[in-house]
Amino acid sequence: MPDFADHSDPSGSLQWPLPQPLPAGGAPLRLAVMASGEGSNFEALVMACAEGRLQGQVVVLAVNRDGCGAQRRAERLAIPCQVFDHRRQPSRQALDQALIALFRAHRVDLVVMAGWMRIVTPVLIEAFPERLLNIHPSLLPSFRGADGVAQALAAGVTLAGCTAHLVTEEVDAGTILVQAAVPVLPEDDRQRLHARIQRQEHRILPMAVTLAAQRLAQG
Ligand code: GAR
């Protein structure tokens, strides 16, 4: 029987029964991560690989903010990182083309948008069909778009959460891979709730990568 309670999390977060992270088979997945901010999800993926919870390797990080937390984590973790300042790109498509060139050079199997705060275009989505994932801090399809945590608080829901999903042209609307639910506590503000949601993001994102790889293997 699956265990419905997340006993590992003393904050009392709820957790749906989650798929076990099964090996995708064959060679380790070559993963690219895209990040704009702190990079805690990027590091969670690196650690999942290091600890054998994900049969993969994060081979490159792309960031769009020079000096962001994710970039500093990449330095500490000795993972190649490239900065793509979106303000220096002539268009969203040009930024996506530059990302594709980086990912192809690193022979990447899957790309994970882990706090990438730019809208991607069909140029990137079509270059990695079924291979581009995103993590979003809400239980989709609720609270798509900017600041899903603030949207959940404003709506007064009692359950918030996070979703790992495939990326399609419509924002935050692709196939859902894994979700986790987190109770909204009376004393929560945006920061506290987001911190608890992020702990669940760090758990489900490696699982979602495995699931995406399994979907590809099954055709
Ligand atoms: C995460 O909570 C992620 O869900 C969110 O940004 C945060 C990045 O944190 N993404 C979005 O809101 C995308 N719409 P991190 O940089 O510490 O991984």
XYZ file of C-alpha atoms and ligand atoms in Angstrom:
237
model
C 0.000 0.000 0.000
C 1.319 3.473 -0.757
C 2.003 5.693 2.216
C -0.186 8.798 1.977
C 1.532 10.769 4.742
C 4.801 12.545 4.280
C 6.348 11.574 7.597
C 9.694 13.029 6.590
C 8.353 16.563 6.733
C 7.650 17.850 10.244
C 5.781 20.879 8.866
C 2.858 18.539 8.284
C 2.837 18.761 4.508
C 0.558 16.366 2.797
C 1.893 14.197 0.042
C -0.050 12.203 -2.484
C 1.314 8.742 -3.108
C 4.113 9.373 -5.502
C 5.657 7.158 -8.151
C 8.817 5.505 -6.995
C 11.830 6.930 -8.776
C 12.665 4.030 -11.033
C 15.822 3.993 -13.108
C 15.101 5.106 -16.641
C 17.391 2.370 -17.927
C 20.459 2.718 -20.072
C 22.920 5.546 -19.767
C 22.369 8.250 -17.135
C 20.183 11.086 -18.395
C 22.056 14.183 -19.433
C 20.137 17.066 -17.884
C 20.198 20.809 -18.455
C 18.646 23.199 -15.942
C 17.409 26.740 -16.592
C 17.144 29.063 -13.578
C 16.715 32.751 -12.790
C 16.808 32.910 -9.014
C 18.099 31.106 -5.957
C 18.539 27.751 -7.664
C 17.336 25.546 -4.822
C 15.548 23.270 -7.309
C 18.690 23.114 -9.429
C 20.672 21.966 -6.401
C 17.936 19.483 -5.463
C 18.309 17.880 -8.890
C 22.084 17.741 -8.572
C 21.752 16.092 -5.143
C 19.144 13.611 -6.384
C 21.620 12.538 -9.063
C 24.496 12.348 -6.577
C 22.401 10.275 -4.141
C 21.127 7.877 -6.800
C 17.479 8.967 -6.582
C 17.705 10.095 -10.179
C 19.672 8.211 -12.770
C 21.122 11.272 -14.383
C 23.675 14.013 -14.375
C 23.145 17.755 -14.522
C 25.623 18.634 -17.252
C 24.919 22.349 -17.620
C 23.046 25.254 -16.033
C 21.706 28.248 -17.956
C 20.829 31.416 -16.038
C 19.552 34.779 -17.244
C 20.821 36.834 -14.298
C 24.513 37.248 -13.781
C 25.371 36.619 -10.126
C 22.093 34.907 -9.228
C 21.984 32.278 -6.501
C 21.754 29.444 -9.004
C 24.988 30.565 -10.653
C 26.773 30.621 -7.281
C 25.485 27.139 -6.496
C 26.786 25.899 -9.858
C 30.250 27.238 -8.982
C 30.145 25.435 -5.630
C 28.894 22.226 -7.244
C 31.394 22.471 -10.134
C 28.707 22.400 -12.811
C 29.227 24.421 -15.998
C 27.042 27.520 -16.049
C 26.340 29.963 -18.847
C 24.684 33.353 -18.444
C 22.196 34.530 -21.071
C 21.222 38.071 -20.166
C 17.813 38.387 -21.793
C 18.254 42.180 -22.035
C 21.124 41.652 -24.449
C 19.134 39.375 -26.757
C 17.274 40.919 -29.711
C 14.183 38.744 -29.143
C 12.751 35.897 -27.069
C 13.376 33.616 -30.051
C 17.030 34.612 -30.186
C 17.420 33.787 -26.500
C 15.824 30.398 -27.094
C 18.119 29.735 -30.066
C 21.142 30.463 -27.895
C 19.841 28.075 -25.235
C 19.287 25.348 -27.836
C 22.854 25.722 -29.076
C 24.176 25.307 -25.518
C 22.005 22.277 -24.800
C 22.895 20.593 -28.107
C 26.588 21.191 -27.449
C 26.167 19.356 -24.145
C 24.136 16.532 -25.772
C 21.273 17.075 -23.355
C 18.406 14.556 -23.066
C 16.027 16.626 -20.948
C 15.773 20.301 -20.001
C 14.310 21.436 -16.677
C 13.007 24.954 -16.140
C 13.599 25.330 -12.400
C 12.537 28.861 -11.573
C 13.168 30.219 -15.093
C 11.228 33.476 -15.019
C 11.040 34.076 -18.751
C 8.373 32.914 -21.163
C 9.851 30.461 -23.653
C 8.819 30.383 -27.299
C 7.881 27.517 -29.621
C 11.493 27.662 -30.839
C 12.681 26.019 -27.608
C 9.570 23.911 -27.016
C 9.745 22.348 -30.487
C 13.477 21.676 -30.189
C 12.821 19.504 -27.104
C 9.386 17.930 -27.638
C 8.237 16.117 -24.456
C 11.703 16.867 -23.088
C 11.141 20.285 -21.545
C 9.854 20.358 -17.948
C 8.805 23.114 -15.584
C 8.178 23.359 -11.850
C 5.401 25.699 -10.758
C 4.468 26.641 -7.164
C 0.748 25.841 -7.338
C -1.581 22.928 -7.821
C -2.185 23.434 -11.537
C -4.489 24.178 -13.248
C -5.085 26.635 -10.408
C -2.976 29.782 -10.196
C -1.040 29.726 -13.432
C 1.411 32.489 -14.266
C 3.211 34.919 -12.013
C 3.422 34.341 -8.257
C 1.293 31.248 -7.825
C 1.908 31.359 -4.057
C 0.491 34.870 -3.649
C -2.433 33.931 -5.862
C -3.216 30.930 -3.628
C -3.053 33.050 -0.468
C -5.271 35.737 -2.008
C -7.819 33.115 -3.032
C -7.987 31.762 0.505
C -7.422 28.108 -0.423
C -6.547 25.731 2.407
C -4.412 23.488 0.220
C -1.594 24.866 -1.883
C 1.194 22.915 -3.545
C 3.401 22.479 -6.548
C 3.315 20.866 -9.963
C 5.995 19.473 -12.224
C 4.756 19.396 -15.801
C 5.772 19.287 -19.428
C 6.055 22.653 -21.142
C 3.703 23.641 -23.945
C 3.080 26.943 -25.645
C 0.240 27.746 -23.284
C 1.843 28.860 -20.024
C 1.669 26.338 -17.140
C -0.727 24.125 -19.084
C 1.279 21.084 -20.257
C 0.860 17.477 -19.141
C 1.097 17.173 -15.370
C 3.786 14.732 -14.234
C 3.815 14.979 -10.414
C 2.059 17.177 -7.851
C 2.383 17.597 -4.104
C -0.125 19.299 -1.815
C 0.834 21.539 1.102
C -1.640 22.810 3.729
C -2.000 26.576 4.104
C -1.570 27.338 7.807
C -3.269 30.273 9.556
C 0.027 32.029 10.248
C 1.308 31.664 6.680
C 2.537 34.596 4.687
C 3.866 34.305 1.160
C 7.421 33.580 2.277
C 6.536 30.864 4.800
C 4.129 29.109 2.479
C 6.572 29.283 -0.430
C 9.336 27.783 1.709
C 7.135 24.772 2.568
C 6.051 24.411 -1.052
C 9.672 24.467 -2.163
C 10.543 21.568 0.125
C 7.991 19.549 -1.810
C 9.281 20.868 -5.142
C 12.678 19.470 -4.268
C 11.107 16.046 -3.749
C 8.878 15.898 -6.802
C 11.132 17.419 -9.439
C 13.567 14.472 -9.600
C 10.568 12.125 -9.777
C 9.096 14.141 -12.622
C 12.367 13.925 -14.549
C 12.324 10.145 -14.168
C 8.699 10.000 -15.290
C 9.401 12.163 -18.333
C 12.273 9.869 -19.282
C 10.062 6.802 -18.832
C 7.381 8.369 -21.049
C 9.992 8.934 -23.761
C 11.304 5.391 -23.452
C 7.775 4.040 -23.818
C 7.246 6.183 -26.923
C 10.233 27.805 -7.407
O 9.408 27.854 -6.294
C 9.443 27.580 -8.666
O 8.287 26.852 -8.445
C 9.112 28.981 -9.082
O 10.278 29.713 -8.801
C 10.898 29.164 -7.650
C 12.381 29.031 -7.932
O 13.067 28.682 -6.764
N 8.775 29.027 -10.467
C 7.790 29.783 -10.945
O 7.130 30.536 -10.268
C 7.563 29.641 -12.437
N 6.306 30.197 -12.809
P 14.576 28.208 -6.840
O 15.334 29.215 -7.717
O 15.069 28.233 -5.429
O 14.615 26.837 -7.444
